[in-house]
Coordinates of C-alpha atoms and ligand atoms in Angstrom, one line a residue:
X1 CA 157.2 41.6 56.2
X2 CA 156.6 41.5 59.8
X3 CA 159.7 43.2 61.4
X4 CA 161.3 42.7 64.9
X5 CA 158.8 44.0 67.9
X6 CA 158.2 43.7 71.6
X7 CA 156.9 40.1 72.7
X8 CA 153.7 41.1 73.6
X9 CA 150.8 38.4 74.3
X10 CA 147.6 38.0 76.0
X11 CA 145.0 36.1 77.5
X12 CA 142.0 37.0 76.7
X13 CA 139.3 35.2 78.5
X14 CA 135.3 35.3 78.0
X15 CA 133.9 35.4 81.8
X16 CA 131.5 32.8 81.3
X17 CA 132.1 30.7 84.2
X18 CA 135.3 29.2 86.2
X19 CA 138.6 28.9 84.0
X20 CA 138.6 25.1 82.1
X21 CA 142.0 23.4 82.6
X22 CA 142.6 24.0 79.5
X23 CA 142.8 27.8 79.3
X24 CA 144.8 27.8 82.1
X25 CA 147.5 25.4 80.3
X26 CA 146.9 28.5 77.1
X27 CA 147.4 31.3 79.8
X28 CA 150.9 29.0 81.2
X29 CA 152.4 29.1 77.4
X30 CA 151.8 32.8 76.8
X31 CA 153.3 33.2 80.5
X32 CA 156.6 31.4 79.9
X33 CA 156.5 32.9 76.3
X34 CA 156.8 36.2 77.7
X35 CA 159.1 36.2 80.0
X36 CA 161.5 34.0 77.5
X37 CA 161.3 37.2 75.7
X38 CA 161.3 39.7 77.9
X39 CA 157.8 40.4 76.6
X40 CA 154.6 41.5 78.5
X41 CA 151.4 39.4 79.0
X42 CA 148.2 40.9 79.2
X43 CA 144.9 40.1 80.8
X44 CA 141.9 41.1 78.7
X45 CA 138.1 39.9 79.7
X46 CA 136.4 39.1 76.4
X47 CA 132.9 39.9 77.7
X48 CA 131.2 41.0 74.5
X49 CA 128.5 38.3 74.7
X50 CA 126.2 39.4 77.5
X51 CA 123.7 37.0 77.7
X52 CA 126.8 34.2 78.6
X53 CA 128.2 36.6 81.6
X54 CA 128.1 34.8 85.0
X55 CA 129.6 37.0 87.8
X56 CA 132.4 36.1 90.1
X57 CA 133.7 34.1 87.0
X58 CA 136.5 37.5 86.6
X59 CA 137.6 37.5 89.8
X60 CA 137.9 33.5 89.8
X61 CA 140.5 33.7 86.9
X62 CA 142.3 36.3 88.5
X63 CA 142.4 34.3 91.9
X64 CA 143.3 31.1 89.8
X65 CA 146.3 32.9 88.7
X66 CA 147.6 34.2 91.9
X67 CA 147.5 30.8 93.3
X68 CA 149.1 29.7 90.2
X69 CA 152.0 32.2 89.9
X70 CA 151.3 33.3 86.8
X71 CA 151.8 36.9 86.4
X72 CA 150.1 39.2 84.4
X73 CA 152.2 42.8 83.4
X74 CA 148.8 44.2 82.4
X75 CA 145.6 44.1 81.8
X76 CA 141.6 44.0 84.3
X77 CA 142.7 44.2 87.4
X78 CA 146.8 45.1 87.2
X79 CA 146.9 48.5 85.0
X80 CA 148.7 48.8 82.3
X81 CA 148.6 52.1 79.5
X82 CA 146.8 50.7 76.9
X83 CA 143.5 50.1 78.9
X84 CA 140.6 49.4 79.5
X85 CA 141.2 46.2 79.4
X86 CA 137.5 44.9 79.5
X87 CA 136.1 44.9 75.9
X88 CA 132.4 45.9 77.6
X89 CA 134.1 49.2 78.3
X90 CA 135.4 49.6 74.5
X91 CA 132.3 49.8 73.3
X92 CA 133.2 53.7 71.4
X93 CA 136.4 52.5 70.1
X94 CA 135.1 49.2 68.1
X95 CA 132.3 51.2 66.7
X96 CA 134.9 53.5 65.6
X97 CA 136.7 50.7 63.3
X98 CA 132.9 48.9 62.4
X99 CA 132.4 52.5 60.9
X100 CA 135.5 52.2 59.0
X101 CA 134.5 49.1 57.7
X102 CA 131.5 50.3 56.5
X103 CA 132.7 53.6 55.0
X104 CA 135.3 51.7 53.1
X105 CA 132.4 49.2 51.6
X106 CA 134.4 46.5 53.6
X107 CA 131.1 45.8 55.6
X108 CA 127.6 46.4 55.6
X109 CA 124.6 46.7 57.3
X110 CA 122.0 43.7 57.5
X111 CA 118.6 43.8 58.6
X112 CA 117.6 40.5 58.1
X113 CA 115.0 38.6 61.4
X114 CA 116.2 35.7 62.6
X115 CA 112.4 34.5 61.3
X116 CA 113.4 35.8 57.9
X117 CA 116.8 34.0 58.1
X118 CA 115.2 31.0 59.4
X119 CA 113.2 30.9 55.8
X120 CA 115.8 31.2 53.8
X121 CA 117.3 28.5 55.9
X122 CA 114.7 26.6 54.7
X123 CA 114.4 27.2 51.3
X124 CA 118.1 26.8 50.4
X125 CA 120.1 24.2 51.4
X126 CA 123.4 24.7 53.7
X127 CA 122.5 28.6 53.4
X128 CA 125.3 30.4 54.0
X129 CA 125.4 34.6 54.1
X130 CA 127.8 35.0 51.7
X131 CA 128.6 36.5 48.2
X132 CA 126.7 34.3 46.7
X133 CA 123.6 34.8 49.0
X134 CA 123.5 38.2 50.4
X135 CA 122.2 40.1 47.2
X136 CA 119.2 38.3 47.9
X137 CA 118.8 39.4 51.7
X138 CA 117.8 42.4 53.3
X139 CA 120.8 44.4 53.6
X140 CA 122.5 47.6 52.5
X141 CA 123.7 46.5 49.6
X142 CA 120.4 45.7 48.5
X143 CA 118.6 48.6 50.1
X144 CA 119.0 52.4 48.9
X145 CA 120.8 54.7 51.4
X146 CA 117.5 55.9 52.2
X147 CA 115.7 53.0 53.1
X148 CA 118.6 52.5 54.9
X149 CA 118.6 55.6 56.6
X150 CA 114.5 55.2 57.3
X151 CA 115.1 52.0 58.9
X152 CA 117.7 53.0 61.4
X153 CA 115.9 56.0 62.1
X154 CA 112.6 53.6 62.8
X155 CA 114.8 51.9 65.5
X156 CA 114.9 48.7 63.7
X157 CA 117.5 46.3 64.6
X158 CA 120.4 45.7 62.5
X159 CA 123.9 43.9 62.3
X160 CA 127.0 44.4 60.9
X161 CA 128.5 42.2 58.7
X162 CA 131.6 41.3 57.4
X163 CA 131.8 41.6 52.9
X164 CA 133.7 38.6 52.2
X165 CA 135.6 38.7 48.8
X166 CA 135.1 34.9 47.7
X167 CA 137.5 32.7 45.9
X168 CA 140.9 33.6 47.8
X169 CA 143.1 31.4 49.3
X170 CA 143.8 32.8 52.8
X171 CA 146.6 31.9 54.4
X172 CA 147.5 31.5 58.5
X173 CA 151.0 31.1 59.2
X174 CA 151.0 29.1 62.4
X175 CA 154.1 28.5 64.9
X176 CA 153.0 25.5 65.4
X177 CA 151.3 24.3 62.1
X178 CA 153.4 26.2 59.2
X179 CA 151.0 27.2 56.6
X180 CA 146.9 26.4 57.0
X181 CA 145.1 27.9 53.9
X182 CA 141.5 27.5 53.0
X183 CA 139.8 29.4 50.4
X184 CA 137.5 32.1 51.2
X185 CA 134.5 30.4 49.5
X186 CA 133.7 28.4 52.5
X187 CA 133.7 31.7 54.8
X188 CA 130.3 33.4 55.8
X189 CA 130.4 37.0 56.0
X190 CA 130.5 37.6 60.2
X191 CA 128.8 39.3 62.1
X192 CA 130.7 42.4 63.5
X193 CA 128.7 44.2 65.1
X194 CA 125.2 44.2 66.6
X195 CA 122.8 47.3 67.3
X196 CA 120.6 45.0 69.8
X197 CA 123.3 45.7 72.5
X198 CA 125.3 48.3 70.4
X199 CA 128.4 45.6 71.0
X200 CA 130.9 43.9 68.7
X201 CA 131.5 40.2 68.3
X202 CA 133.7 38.5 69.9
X203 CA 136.2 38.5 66.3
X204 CA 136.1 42.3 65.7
X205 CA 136.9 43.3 69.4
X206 CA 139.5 40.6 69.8
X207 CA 141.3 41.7 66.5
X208 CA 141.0 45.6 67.1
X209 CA 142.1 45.2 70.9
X210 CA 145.1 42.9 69.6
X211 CA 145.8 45.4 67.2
X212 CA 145.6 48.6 69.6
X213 CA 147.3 46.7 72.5
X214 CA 150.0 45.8 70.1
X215 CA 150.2 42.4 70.9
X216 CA 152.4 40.6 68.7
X217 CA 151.7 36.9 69.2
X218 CA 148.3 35.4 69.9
X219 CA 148.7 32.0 71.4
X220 CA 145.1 30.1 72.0
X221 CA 143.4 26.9 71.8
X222 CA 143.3 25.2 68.9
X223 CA 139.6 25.8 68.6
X224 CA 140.3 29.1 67.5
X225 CA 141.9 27.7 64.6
X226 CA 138.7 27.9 62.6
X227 CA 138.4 31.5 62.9
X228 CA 142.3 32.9 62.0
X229 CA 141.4 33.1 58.3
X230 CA 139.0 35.4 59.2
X231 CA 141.0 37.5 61.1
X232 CA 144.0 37.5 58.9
X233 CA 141.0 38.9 56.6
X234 CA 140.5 41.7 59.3
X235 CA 143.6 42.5 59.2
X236 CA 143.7 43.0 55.9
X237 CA 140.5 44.8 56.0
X238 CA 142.1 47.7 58.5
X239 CA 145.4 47.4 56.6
X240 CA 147.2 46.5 59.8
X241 CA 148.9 43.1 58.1
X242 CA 152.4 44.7 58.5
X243 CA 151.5 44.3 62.4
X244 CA 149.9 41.5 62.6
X245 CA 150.1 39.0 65.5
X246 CA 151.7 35.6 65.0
X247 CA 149.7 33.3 65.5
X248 CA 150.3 29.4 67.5
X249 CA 147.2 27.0 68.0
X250 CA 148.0 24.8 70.7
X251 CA 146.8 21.4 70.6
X252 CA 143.8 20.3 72.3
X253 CA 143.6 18.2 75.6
X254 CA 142.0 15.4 74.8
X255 CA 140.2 12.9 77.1
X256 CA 142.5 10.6 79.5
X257 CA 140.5 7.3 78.2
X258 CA 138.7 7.2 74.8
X259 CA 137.9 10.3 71.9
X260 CA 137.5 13.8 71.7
X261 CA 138.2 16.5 74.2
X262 CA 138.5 16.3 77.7
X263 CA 135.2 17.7 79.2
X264 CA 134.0 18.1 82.7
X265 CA 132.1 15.0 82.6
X266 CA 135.8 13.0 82.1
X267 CA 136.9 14.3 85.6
X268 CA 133.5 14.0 87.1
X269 CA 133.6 9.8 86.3
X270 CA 137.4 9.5 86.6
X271 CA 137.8 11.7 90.1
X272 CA 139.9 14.7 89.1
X273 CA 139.1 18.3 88.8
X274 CA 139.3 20.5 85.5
X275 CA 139.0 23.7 87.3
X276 CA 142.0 25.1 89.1
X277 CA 140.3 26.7 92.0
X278 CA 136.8 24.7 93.3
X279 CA 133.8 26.5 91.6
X280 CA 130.5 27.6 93.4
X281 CA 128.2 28.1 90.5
X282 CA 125.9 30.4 91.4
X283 CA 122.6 30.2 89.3
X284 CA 122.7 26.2 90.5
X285 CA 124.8 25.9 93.3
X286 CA 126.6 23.5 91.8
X287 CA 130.3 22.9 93.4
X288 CA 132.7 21.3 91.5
X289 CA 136.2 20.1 92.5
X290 CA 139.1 22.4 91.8
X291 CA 142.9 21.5 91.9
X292 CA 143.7 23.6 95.0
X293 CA 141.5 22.3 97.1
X294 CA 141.9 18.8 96.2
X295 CA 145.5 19.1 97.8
X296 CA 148.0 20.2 94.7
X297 CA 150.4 21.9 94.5
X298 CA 150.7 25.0 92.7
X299 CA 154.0 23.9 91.3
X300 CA 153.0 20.7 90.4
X301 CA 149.6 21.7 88.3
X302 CA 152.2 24.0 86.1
X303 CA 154.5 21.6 85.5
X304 CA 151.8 18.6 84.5
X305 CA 150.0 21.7 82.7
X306 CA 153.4 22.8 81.0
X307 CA 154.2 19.2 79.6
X308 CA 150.8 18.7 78.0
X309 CA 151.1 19.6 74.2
X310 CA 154.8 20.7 74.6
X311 CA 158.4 18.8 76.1
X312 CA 161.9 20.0 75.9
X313 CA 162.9 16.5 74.8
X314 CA 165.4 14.3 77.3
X315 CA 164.5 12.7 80.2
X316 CA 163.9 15.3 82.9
X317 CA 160.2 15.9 83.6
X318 CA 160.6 18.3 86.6
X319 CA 161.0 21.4 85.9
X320 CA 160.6 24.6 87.9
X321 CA 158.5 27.2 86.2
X322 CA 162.9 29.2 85.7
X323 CA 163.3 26.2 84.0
X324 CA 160.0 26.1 81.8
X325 CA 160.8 29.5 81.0
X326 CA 164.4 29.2 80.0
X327 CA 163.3 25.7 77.5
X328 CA 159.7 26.8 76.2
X329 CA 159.6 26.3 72.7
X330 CA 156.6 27.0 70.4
X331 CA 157.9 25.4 67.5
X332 CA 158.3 22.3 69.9
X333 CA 154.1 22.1 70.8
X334 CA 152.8 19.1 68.9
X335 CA 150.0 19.4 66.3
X336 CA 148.3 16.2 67.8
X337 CA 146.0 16.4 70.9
X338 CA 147.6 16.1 73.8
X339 CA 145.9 13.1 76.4
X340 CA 144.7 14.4 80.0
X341 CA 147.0 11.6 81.8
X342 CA 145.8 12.9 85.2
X343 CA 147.2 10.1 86.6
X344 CA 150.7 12.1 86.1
X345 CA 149.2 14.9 87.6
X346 CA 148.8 13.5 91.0
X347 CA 152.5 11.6 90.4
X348 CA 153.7 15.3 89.6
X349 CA 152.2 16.1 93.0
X350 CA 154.0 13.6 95.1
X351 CA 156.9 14.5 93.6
X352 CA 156.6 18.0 94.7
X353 CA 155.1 17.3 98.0
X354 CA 158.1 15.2 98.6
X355 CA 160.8 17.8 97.6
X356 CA 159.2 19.8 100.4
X357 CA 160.5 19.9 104.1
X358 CA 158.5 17.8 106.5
X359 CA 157.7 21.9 108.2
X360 CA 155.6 23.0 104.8
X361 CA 153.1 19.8 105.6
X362 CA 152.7 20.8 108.3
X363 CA 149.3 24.1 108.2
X364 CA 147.7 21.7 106.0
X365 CA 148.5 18.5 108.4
X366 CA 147.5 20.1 111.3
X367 CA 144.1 21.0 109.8
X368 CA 143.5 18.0 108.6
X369 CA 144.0 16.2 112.5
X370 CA 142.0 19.5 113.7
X371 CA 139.0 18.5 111.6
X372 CA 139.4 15.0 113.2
X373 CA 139.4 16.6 117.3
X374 CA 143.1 15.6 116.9
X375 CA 145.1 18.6 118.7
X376 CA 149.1 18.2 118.0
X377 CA 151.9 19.7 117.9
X378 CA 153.7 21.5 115.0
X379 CA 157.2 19.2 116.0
X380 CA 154.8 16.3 116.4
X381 CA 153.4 16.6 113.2
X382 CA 156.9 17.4 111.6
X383 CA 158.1 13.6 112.8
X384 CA 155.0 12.2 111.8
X385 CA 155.2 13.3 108.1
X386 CA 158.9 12.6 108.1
X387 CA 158.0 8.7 109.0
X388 CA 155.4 8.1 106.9
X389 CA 155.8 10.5 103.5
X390 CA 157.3 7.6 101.7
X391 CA 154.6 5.2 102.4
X392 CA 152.2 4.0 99.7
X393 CA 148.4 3.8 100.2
X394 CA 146.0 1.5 98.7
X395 CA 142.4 3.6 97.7
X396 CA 139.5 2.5 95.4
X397 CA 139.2 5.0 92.3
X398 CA 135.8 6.0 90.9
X399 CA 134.8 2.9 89.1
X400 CA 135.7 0.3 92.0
X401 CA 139.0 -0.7 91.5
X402 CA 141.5 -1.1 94.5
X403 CA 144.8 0.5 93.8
X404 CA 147.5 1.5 95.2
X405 CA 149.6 4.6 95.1
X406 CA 152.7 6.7 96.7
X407 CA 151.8 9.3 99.2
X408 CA 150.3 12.5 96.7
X409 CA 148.5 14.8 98.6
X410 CA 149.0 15.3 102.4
X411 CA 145.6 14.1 102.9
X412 CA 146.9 10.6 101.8
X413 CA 148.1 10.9 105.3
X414 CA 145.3 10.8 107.5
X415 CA 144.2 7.1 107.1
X416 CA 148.2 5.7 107.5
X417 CA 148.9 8.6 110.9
X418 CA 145.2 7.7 112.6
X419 CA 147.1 5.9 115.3
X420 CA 149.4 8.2 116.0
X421 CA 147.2 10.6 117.8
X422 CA 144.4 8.0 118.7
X423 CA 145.2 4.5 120.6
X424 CA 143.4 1.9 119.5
X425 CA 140.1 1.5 120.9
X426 CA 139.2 -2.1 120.3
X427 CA 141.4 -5.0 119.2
X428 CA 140.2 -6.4 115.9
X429 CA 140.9 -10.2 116.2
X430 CA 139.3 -11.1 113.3
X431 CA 142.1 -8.3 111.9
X432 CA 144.9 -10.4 109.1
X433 CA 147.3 -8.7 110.8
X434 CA 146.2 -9.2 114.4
X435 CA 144.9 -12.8 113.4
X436 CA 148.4 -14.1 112.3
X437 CA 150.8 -12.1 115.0
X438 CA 149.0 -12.1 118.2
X439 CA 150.1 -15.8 119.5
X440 CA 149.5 -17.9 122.5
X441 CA 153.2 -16.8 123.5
X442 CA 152.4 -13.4 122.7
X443 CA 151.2 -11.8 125.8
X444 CA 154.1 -13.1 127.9
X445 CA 156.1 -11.9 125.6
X446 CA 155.0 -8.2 125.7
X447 CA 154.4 -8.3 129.5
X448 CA 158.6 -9.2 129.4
X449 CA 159.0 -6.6 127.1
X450 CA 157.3 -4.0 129.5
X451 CA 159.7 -5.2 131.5
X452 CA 162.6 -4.2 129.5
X453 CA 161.5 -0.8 128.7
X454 CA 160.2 0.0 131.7
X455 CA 164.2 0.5 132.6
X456 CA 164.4 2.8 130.3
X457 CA 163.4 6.5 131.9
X458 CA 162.1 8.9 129.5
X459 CA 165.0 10.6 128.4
X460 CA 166.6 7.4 127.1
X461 CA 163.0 6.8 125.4
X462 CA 164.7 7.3 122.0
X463 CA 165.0 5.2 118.9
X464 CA 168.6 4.5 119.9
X465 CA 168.3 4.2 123.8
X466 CA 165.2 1.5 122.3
X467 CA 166.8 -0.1 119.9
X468 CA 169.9 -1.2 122.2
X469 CA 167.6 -2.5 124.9
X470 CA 165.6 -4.3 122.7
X471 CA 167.8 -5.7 120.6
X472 CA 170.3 -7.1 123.8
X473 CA 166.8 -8.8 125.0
X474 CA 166.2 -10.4 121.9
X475 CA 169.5 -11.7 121.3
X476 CA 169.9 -13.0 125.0
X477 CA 166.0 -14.5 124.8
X478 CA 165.6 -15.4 121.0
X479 CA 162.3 -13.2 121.0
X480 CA 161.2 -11.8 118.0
X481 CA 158.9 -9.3 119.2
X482 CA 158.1 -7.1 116.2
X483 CA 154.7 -8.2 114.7
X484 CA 152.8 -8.3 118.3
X485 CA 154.6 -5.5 119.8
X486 CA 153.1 -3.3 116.5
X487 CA 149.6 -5.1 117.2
X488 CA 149.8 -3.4 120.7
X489 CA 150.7 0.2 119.5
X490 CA 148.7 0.2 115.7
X491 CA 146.3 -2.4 116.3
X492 CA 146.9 -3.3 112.4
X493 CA 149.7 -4.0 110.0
X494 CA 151.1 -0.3 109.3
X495 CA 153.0 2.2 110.5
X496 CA 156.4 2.9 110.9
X497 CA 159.7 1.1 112.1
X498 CA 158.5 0.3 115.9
X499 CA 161.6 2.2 117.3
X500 CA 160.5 4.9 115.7
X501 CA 156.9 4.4 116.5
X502 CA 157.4 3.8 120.0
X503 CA 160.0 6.4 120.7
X504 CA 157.1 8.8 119.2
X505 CA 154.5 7.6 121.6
X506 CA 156.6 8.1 124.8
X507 CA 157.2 5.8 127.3
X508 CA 154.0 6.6 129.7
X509 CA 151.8 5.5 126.2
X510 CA 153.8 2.8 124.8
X511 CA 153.2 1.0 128.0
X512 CA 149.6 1.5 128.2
X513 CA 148.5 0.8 124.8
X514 CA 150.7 -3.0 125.5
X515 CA 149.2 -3.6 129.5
X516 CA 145.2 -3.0 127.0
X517 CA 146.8 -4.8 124.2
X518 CA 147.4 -7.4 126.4
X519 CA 144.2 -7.7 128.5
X520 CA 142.1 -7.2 125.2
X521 CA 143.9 -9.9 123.7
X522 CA 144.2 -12.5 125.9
Ligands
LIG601 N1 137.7 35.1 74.3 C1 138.4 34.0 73.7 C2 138.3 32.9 74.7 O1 137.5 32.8 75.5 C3 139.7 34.4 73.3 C4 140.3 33.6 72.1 C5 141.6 34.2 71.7 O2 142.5 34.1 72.4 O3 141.6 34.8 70.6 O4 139.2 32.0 74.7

């Protein structure tokens, strides 16, 4: 019987290149797991496999998480008492337990080539290094301890494997799928350990480090689902089953449109990023798109991230990461896949960019107009944002298609603010807009309406002081002024209300852009 213990989980990643989406969403749920419970989270790096290191990719996860808010109590890079915490500087302790293993007769040493495995590859059919194959290989159990012994001492290669008893039904009690048994038939006896780099494989080191770091639940990817019997078998092996973790396989993140997993390639065709952080690869190069940079919001990636495999039922779909924390539910994840909808990623995004003050636009406004020449203000921006934040924008997504969405990203802004900062240049009469609103009358009409503003002085330059003028002047003329008055200041059919929009530009510039408007026009 597992008894009552500390919540203690990890995330264990393999450094083999920038963090995939969806580890980040297995590193959220052992985050909000933990600190339901009170419990700790660990970061290990799972860098047994040297030939699939690529460097920077550690300190990428770490950075990833930072930006994230997701806090790690231990592990590379934040301390912790049961360290080290990366498995290439364990290397004494698992060949401690692979000696156990073999001293109990629970493993054994296998010399086999890959040329000679390769052979029997060929010769039998679905070969599989089991029980009822490895009496006919090259191994200790078929050697004598001498020729053992001699080959070792010869500096031949060797491997450790894993004795599988056959004919058992294993059994992995899941959070999230109950009871998965398969037999033990079907399992090949692993390879634990291997002399060629003197390192264990990635399922001995993860199950003694779980073991030593006393972690008590292991929550991963479903694709690890395949190798919990295995590791329910370790445990056995060691006779560490009264600690065992608990195990929870989350479900997979499928691909937004079609079948299988979501991959790289999905957000490379569809536009979206399945990194967190942008990625410089650096044997090719290669850059690809990360979350941060594309304009989200940490906020907004973990509560899209949080809702993908798991919901607290009812209708509320923000939730602040308190709130994720106080509803998580493991029993709640769903068995099934769990569809990228991306789309709600960027809606998640508007949402939070909209719940923040016009102020917290502003550093990455002001870049964005500084990367244009554009120099502003921090209180000109601030208006800015505030008039247009609710405006919707029409874009063409990666395969073509014109669409239209709500202000996500404060980059949306840029095309929609242009005018702004900048007057317009030329007059576009061949323009919709400009076509259907700049009439014979119109020019008269805004030369009177220079008229009326021009009795305004600066001060009274406001959307009130505006609005009263105008609005006595149209009601004591019948003028509706709005359409060509906005083709003077935008030169096009956006923007905000024109009181606003004027009141914005100042009196000196209001003027101008109407006395070019209407030369340019007439
Ligand atoms: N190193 C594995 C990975 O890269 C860890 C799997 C596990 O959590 O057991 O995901």
């Amino acid at each position: 019987m597992t008894k009552e213990r500390r919540v203690r989980v990890r995330f264990a990643p393999s450094p083999t290149g920038p963090l995939h989406i969806g580890g980040v969403r297995t590193a959220l749920y052992n985050y909000l797991f933990a600190r339901q419970h009170g419990g700790d989270l660990i970061f290990r790096i799972e860098d047994t496999d040297s030939t699939r290191f690529v460097p920077g990719a550690e300190d990428y996860i770490i950075e990833a998480f930072r930006w994230l808010g997701i806090q790690f109590d231990e592990g590379v890079s934040f301390g912790g008492n049961h360290g080290p915490y990366r498995q290439s500087e364990r290397r004494e302790i698992y060949k401690k337990y692979v000696d156990q293993l073999l001293d109990e007769g629970k493993a054994y040493i296998a010399f086999d080539t890959p040329e000679e495995l390769d052979t029997k590859r060929k010769e039998v059919e679905n070969f599989q290094y089991d029980a009822s194959t490895r009496l006919q290989m090259r191994n200790s159990l078929t050697l004598s301890k001498e020729e053992v012994d001699a080959l070792i001492a010869d500096g031949q290669q060797y491997v450790v494997r894993f004795k599988i008893e056959p004919g058992r039904d294993v059994h992995v009690d899941d959070l999230i799928r109950g009871d998965v048994s398969i037999n033990s038939s079907i399992l090949d006896d692993k390879v634990l350990y291997k002399s060629a780099d003197q390192l264990p494989t990635y399922h001995l080191a993860n199950i003694v480090d779980d073991h030593l770091m006393e972690v008590s639940h292991v929550i991963r990817g479903e694709e690890w689902l395949p190798s919990a019997p295995l590791h329910v078998l370790l445990y056995e092996a060691f006779g560490w089953t009264d600690t065992m973790p608990r195990f929870a396989h989350l479900p997979l993140l499928l691909k937004p449109v079609g079948n299988g997993k979501l991959s790289k390639r999905d957000g490379d065709k569809l536009g979206f990023p399945v990194f967190p952080l942008e990625w410089h690869d650096p044997q090719t190069g290669a850059v690809s798109s990360g979350y941060r940079e594309q304009g989200y919001l940490p906020e907004a990636v973990v509560n899209f991230l949080a809702l993908l495999g798991w919901n607290p039922g009812g209708e509320q779909e923000i939730l602040s990461m308190d709130e994720l924390i106080k509803l998580f539910d493991l029993s709640k994840c769903s068995k099934s896949g769990a569809r990228f909808d991306y789309v709600k990623g960027i809606w998640f995004n508007h949402q939070y960019l909209l719940r923040k003050p016009a102020e917290e636009w502003v550093p990455a406004f002001d870049q964005l107009l500084r990367e244009q020449g554009i120099e502003s203000t921090p209180e000109k921006e601030a208006q800015v944002v505030e008039m247009m934040k609710l405006k919707v924008i029409e874009y063409t997504d990666n395969e073509g298609n014109k669409k239209k969405r709500n202000i996500s990203f404060i980059s949306d802004l840029w095309p929609l603010c242009r005018f702004f900062f900048v007057a317009p240049e030329t007059y576009d009469k061949e323009d919709k807009f400009v076509r259907k609103n700049w009439k014979e009358t119109s020019a008269q009409e805004m030369d009177e309406l220079i008229g009326v503003l021009s009795a305004l002085d600066d001060k009274e330059f406001t959307v009130e002081g505006l609005k009263d003028m105008v609005e006595a002047w149209c009601e004591a003329t019948g003028r509706k002024p709005w359409n060509a008055w906005r083709v003077c200041l935008v030169g096009a059919g956006q923007g905000p209300d024109m009181y606003e929009l004027a009141s914005f530009l100042g009196k000196a510039e209001t003027i101008q852009r109407m006395e070019r408007a209407i030369k340019e026009l007439k």
